[in-house]
Tab-separated table of C-alpha atoms and ligand atoms in Angstrom:
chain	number	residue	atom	x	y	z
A	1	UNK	CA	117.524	-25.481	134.780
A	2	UNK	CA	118.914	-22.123	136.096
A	3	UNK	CA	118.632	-22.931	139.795
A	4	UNK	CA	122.507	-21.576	140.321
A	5	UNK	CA	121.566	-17.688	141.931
A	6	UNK	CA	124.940	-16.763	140.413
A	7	UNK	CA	123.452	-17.126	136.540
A	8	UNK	CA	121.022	-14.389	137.037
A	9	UNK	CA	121.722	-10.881	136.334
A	10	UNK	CA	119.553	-9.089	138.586
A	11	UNK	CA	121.506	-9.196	141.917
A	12	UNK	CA	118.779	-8.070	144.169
A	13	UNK	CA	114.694	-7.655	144.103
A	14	UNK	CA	113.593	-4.772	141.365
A	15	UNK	CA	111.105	-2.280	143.698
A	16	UNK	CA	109.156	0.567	142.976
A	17	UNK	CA	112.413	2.736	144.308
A	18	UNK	CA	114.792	0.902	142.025
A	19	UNK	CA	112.189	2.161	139.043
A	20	UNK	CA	112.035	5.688	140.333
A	21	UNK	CA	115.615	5.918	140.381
A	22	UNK	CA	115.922	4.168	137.145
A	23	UNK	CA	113.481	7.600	135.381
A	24	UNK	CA	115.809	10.085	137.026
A	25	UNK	CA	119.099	8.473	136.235
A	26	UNK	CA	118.010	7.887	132.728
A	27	UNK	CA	118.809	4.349	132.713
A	28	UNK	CA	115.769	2.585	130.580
A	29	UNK	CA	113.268	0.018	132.414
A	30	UNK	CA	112.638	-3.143	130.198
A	31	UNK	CA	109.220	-5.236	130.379
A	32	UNK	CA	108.204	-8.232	128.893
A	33	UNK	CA	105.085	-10.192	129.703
A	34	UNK	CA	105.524	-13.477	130.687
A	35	UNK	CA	102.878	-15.885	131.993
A	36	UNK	CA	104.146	-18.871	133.342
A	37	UNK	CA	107.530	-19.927	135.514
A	38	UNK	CA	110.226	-21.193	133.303
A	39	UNK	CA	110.062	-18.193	131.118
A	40	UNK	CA	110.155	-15.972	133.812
A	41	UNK	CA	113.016	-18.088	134.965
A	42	UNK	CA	114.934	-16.983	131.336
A	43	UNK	CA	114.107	-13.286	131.586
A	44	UNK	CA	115.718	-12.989	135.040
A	45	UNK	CA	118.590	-14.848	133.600
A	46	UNK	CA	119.174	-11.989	131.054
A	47	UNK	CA	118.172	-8.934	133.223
A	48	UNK	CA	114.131	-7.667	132.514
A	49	UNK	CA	113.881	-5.705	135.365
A	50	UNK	CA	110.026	-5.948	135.323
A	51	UNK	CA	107.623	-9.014	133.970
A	52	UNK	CA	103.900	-7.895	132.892
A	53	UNK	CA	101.252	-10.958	132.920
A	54	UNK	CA	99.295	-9.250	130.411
A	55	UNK	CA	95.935	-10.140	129.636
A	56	UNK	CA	96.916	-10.161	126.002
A	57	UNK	CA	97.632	-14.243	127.488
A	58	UNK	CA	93.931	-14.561	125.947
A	59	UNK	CA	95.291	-14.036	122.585
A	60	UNK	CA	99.220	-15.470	123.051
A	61	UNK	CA	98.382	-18.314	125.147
A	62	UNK	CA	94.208	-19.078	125.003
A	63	UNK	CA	93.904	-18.316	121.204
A	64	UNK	CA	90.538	-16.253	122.079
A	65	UNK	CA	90.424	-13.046	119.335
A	66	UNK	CA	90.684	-10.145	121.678
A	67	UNK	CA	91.523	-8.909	125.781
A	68	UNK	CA	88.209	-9.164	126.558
A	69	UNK	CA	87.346	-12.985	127.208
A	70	UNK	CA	90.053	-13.039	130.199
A	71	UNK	CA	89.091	-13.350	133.494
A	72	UNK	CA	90.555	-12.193	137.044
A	73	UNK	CA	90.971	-15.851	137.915
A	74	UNK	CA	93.288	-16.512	134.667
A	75	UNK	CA	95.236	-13.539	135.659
A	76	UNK	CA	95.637	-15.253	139.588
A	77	UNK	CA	96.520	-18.773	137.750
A	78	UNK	CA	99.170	-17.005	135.699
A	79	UNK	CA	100.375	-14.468	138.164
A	80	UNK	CA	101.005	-17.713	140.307
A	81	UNK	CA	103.004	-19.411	137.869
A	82	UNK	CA	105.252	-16.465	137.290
A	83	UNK	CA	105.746	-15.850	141.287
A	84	UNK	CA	106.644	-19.288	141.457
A	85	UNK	CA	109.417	-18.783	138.254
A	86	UNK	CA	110.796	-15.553	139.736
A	87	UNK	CA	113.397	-14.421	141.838
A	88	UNK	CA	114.284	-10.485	141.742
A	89	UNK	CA	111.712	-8.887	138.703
A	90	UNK	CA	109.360	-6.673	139.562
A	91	UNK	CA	105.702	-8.266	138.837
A	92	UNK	CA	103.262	-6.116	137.299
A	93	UNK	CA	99.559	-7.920	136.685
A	94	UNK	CA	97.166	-6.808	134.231
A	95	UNK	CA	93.620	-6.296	135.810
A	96	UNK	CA	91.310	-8.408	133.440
A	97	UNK	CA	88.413	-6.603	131.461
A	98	UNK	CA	85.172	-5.591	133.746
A	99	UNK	CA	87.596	-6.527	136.918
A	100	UNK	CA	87.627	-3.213	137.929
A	101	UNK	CA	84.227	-1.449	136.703
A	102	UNK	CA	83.180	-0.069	140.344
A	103	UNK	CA	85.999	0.862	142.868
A	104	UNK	CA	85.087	-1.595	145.622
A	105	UNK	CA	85.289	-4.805	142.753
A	106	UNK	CA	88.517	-3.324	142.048
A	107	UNK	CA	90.101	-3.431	145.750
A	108	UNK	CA	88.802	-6.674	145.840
A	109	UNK	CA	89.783	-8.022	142.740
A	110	UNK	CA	93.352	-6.320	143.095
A	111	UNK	CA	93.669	-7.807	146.675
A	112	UNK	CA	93.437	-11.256	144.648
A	113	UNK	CA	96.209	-10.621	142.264
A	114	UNK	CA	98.620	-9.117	145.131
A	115	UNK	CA	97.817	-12.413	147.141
A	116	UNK	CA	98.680	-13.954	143.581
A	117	UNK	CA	102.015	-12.601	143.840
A	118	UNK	CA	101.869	-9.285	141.835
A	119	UNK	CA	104.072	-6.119	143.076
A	120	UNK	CA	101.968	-3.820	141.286
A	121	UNK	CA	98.691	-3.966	138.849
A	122	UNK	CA	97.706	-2.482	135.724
A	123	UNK	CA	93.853	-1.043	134.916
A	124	UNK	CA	93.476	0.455	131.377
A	125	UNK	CA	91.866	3.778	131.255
A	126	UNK	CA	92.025	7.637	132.048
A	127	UNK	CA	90.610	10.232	134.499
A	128	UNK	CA	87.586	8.064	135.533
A	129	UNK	CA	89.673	5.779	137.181
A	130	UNK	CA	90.985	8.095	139.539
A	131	UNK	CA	88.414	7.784	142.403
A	132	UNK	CA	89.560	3.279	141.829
A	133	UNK	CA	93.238	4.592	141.369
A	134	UNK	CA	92.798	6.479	144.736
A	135	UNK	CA	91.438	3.633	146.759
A	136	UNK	CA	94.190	1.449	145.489
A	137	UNK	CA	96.877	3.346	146.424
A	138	UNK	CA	95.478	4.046	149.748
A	139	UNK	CA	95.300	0.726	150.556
A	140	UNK	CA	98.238	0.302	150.100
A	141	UNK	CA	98.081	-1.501	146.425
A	142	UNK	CA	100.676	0.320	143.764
A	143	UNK	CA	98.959	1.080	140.165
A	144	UNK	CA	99.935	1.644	136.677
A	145	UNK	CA	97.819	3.008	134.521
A	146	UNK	CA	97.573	2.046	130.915
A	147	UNK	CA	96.764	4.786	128.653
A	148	UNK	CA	96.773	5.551	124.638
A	149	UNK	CA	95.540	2.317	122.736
A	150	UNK	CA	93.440	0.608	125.727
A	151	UNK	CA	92.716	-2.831	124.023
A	152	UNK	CA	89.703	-3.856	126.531
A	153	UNK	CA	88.121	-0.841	124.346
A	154	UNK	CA	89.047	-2.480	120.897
A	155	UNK	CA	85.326	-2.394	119.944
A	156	UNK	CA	84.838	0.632	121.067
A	157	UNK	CA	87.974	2.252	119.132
A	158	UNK	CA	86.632	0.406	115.990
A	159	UNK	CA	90.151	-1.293	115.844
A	160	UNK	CA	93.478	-1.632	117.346
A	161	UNK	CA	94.071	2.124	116.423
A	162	UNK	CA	97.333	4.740	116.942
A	163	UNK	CA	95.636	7.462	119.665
A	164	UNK	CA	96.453	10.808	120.440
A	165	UNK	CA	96.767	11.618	116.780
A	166	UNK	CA	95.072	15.020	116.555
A	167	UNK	CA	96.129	18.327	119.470
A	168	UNK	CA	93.034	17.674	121.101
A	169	UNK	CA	93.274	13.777	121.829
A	170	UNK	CA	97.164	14.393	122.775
A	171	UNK	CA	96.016	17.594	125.484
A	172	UNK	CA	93.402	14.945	126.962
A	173	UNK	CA	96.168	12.654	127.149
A	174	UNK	CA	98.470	14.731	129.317
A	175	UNK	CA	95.391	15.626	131.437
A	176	UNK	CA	94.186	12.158	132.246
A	177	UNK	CA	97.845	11.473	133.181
A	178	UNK	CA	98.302	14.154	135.426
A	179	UNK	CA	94.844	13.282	136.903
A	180	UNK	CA	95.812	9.415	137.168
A	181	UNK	CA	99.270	10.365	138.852
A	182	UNK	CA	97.186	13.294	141.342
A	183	UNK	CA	95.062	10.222	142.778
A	184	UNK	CA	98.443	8.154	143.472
A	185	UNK	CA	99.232	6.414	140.352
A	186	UNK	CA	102.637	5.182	140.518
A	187	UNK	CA	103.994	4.336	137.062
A	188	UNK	CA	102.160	5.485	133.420
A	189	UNK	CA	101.713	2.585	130.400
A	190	UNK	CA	101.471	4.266	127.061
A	191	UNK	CA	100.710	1.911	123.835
A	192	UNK	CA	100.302	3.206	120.578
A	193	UNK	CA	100.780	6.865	120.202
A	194	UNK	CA	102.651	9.370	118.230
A	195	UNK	CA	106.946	9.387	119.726
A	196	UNK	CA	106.719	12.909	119.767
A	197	UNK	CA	103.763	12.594	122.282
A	198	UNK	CA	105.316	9.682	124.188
A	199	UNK	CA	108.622	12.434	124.980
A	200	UNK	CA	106.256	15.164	125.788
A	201	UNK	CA	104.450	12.893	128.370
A	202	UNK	CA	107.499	11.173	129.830
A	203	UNK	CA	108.760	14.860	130.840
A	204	UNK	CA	105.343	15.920	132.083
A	205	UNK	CA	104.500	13.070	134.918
A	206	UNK	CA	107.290	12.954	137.612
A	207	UNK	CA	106.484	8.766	137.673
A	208	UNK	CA	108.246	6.508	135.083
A	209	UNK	CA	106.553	5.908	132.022
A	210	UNK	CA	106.726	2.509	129.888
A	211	UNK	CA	106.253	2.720	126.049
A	212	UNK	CA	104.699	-0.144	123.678
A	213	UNK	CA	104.817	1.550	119.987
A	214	UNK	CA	105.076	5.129	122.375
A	215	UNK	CA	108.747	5.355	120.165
A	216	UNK	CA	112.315	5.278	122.636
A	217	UNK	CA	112.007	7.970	124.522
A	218	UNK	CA	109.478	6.961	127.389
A	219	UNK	CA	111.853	5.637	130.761
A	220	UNK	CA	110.909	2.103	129.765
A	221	UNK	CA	110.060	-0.612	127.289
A	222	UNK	CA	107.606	-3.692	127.019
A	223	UNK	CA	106.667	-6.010	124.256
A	224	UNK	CA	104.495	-8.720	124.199
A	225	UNK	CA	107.207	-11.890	124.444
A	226	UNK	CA	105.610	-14.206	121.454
A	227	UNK	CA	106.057	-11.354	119.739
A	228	UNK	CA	109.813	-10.779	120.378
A	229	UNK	CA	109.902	-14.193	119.785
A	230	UNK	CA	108.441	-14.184	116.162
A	231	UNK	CA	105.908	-16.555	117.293
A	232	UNK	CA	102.920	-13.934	116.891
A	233	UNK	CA	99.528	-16.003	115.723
A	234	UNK	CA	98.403	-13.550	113.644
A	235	UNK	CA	99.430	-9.651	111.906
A	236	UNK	CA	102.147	-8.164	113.822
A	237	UNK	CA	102.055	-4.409	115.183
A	238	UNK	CA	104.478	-1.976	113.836
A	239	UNK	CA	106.558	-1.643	117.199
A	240	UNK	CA	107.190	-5.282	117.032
A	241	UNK	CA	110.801	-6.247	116.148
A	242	UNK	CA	112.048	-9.650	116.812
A	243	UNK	CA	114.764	-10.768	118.087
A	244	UNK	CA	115.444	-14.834	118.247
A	245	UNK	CA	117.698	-14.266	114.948
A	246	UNK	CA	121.175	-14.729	113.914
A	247	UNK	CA	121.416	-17.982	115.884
A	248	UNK	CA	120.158	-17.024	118.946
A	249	UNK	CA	118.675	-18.865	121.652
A	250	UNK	CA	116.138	-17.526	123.889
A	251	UNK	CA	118.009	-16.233	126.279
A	252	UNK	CA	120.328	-14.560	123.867
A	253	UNK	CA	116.783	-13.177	122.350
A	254	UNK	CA	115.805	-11.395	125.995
A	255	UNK	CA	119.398	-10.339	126.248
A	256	UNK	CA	119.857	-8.778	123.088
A	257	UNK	CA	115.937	-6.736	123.866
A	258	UNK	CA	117.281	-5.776	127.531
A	259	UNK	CA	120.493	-4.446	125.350
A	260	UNK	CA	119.242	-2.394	122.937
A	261	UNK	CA	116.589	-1.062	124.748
A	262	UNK	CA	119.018	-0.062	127.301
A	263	UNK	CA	121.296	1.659	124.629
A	264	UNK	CA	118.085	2.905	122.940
A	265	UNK	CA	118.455	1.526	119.562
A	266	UNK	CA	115.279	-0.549	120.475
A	267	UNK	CA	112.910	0.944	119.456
A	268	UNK	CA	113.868	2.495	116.427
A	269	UNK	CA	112.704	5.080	113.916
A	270	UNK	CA	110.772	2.180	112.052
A	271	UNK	CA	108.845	0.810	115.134
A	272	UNK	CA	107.129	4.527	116.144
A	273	UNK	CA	104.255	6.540	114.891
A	274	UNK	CA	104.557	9.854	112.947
B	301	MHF	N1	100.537	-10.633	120.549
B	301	MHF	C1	100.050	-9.500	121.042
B	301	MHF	N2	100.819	-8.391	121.026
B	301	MHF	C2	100.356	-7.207	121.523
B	301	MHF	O1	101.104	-6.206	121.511
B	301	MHF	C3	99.053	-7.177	122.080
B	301	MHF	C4	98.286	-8.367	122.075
B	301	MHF	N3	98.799	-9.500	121.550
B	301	MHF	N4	97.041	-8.395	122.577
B	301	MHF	C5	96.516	-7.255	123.282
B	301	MHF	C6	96.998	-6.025	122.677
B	301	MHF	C7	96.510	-5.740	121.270
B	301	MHF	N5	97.589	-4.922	120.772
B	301	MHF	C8	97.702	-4.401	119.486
B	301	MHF	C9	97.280	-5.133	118.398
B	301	MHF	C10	97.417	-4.627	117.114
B	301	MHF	C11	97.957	-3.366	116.916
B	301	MHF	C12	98.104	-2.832	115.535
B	301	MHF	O2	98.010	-3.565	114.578
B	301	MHF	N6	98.359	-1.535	115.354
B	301	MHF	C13	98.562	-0.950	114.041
B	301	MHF	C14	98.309	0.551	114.108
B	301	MHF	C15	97.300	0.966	113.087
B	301	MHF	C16	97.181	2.479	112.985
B	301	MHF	O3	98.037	3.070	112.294
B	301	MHF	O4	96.265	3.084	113.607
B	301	MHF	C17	99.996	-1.192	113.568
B	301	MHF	O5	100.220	-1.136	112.360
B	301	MHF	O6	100.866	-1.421	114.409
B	301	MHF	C18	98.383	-2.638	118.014
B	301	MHF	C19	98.256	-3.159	119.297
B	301	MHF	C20	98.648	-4.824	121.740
B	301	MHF	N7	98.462	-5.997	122.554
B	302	KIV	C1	100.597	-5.001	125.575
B	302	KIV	C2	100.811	-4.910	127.063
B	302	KIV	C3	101.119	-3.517	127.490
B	302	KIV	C4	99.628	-5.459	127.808
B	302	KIV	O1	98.836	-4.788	128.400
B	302	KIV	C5	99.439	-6.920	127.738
B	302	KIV	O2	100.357	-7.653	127.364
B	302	KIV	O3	98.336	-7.353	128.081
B	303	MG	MG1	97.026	-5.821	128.784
């Protein structure tokens, strides 16, 4: 469909440099998940720098009720179909739940998604994941870290809850951060936590950070894309706003997200927590 090179608005492949340069010049990253080819194929039509196969696929795509039932061979299948569909985003691959328990299943289970075709995966947690963090990176494999509202640990939080509410949960925070970027993380995923937090944290790590409901002042943005879509199964979060309105097609839909999140009226006021 968009097999002409010329269509596409990212001119040359998105790299870890490219989103390191991106934080200091202040020029916002934008993320959607994606977890097959042709819509991959769309969002480097309208510019998404960076594509996240999230495991939130069990939910979008598998209809299961949570993260949790996802395993590392889904993530390969999709990660796949995405390589396949892409031509200059940067491909970020969510590590599936119990994938990465014990540092040595980790490198293994990361080697699988890199051979996959991800640039870079994702592990949800804090400081104990710096020893698995460390081995990554030394290996040569580039982490983000997803911190704030972890949903692997959805029955553990009691609920898909807003963290670092109270001083004492949002001091941990910028601990486990610094700890996570010490052992060689390379970019920070915040979901769910107070914007005032999200702008403290953003300042305090010298790697980019990405915000989902973290309010607009992390150095990037990512939404699920059913949800930017309207096409969410079941209640939509607060940060969700969507976007395939006034007569737009999909395309228009990603353009209009990579748009306002680059001129920061996405997210607004409405989509953060107090
Ligand atoms: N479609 C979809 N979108 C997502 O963003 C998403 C998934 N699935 N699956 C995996 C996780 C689960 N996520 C969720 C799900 C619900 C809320 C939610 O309802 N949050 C409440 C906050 C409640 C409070 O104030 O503590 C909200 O009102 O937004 C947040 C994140 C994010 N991820
Ligand atoms: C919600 C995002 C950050 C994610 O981890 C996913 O889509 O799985
Ligand atoms: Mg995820």
């Amino acid at each position: 469909m968009y097999s002409d090179n010329s269509q596409r608005k990212l001119t040359k492949p998105v790299t870890l440099s490219t989103l390191r340069k991106m934080k200091a010049e202040k020029e916002k990253i934008t993320c959607l998940t994606s977890y097959d080819a042709s819509f991959t194929n769309v969002m480097n039509v309208a510019g998404v720098e960076t594509i996240l196969v999230g495991d939130s696929l069990g939910m979008v795509v598998q209809g299961q009720d949570s993260t949790l039932p996802v395993t590392i061979e889904d993530m390969c299948y999709h990660t796949a179909a995405v390589k396949r569909g892409n031509t200059n985003a940067f491909i970020l691959s969510d590590m599936s739940f119990m994938s990465y328990s014990k540092p040595e299943q980790a490198l293994d289970n990361a080697a699988k998604l890199m051979q996959a075709g991800a640039n870079m995966v994702k592990l949800e947690g804090g400081s104990w994941l710096a020893d698995t963090v460390k081995l990554l990176s030394q290996r040569g494999i580039p982490v983000c870290a997803h911190l704030g509202l972890t949903p692997q640990s959805v029955h553990k939080f009691g609920g898909y809850k807003v963290q670092g509410k109270s001083q004492d949960a949002a001091d941990l925070l910028l601990q486990e951060s610094l700890d996570l970027v010490a052992a060689g993380a390379d970019i920070l995923l915040y979901e769910c936590i107070p914007t005032g937090l999200g702008k403290t944290l953003t300042e305090a790590v010298p790697v980019p950070t990405i915000g989902i409901g973290a309010g607009h002042h992390t150095d990037g943005q990512v939404l699920v894309m059913h949800d930017m879509l309207g096409i969410n199964l079941g209640h939509t979060p607060k940060f969700v706003k969507n976007f395939l309105i006034d007569g737009r097609n999909v395309t228009q839909a990603f353009e209009a997200y990579v748009k306002e999140v680059k001129d920061m009226t996405f997210p607004g006021p409405e989509h953060g927590f107090k």
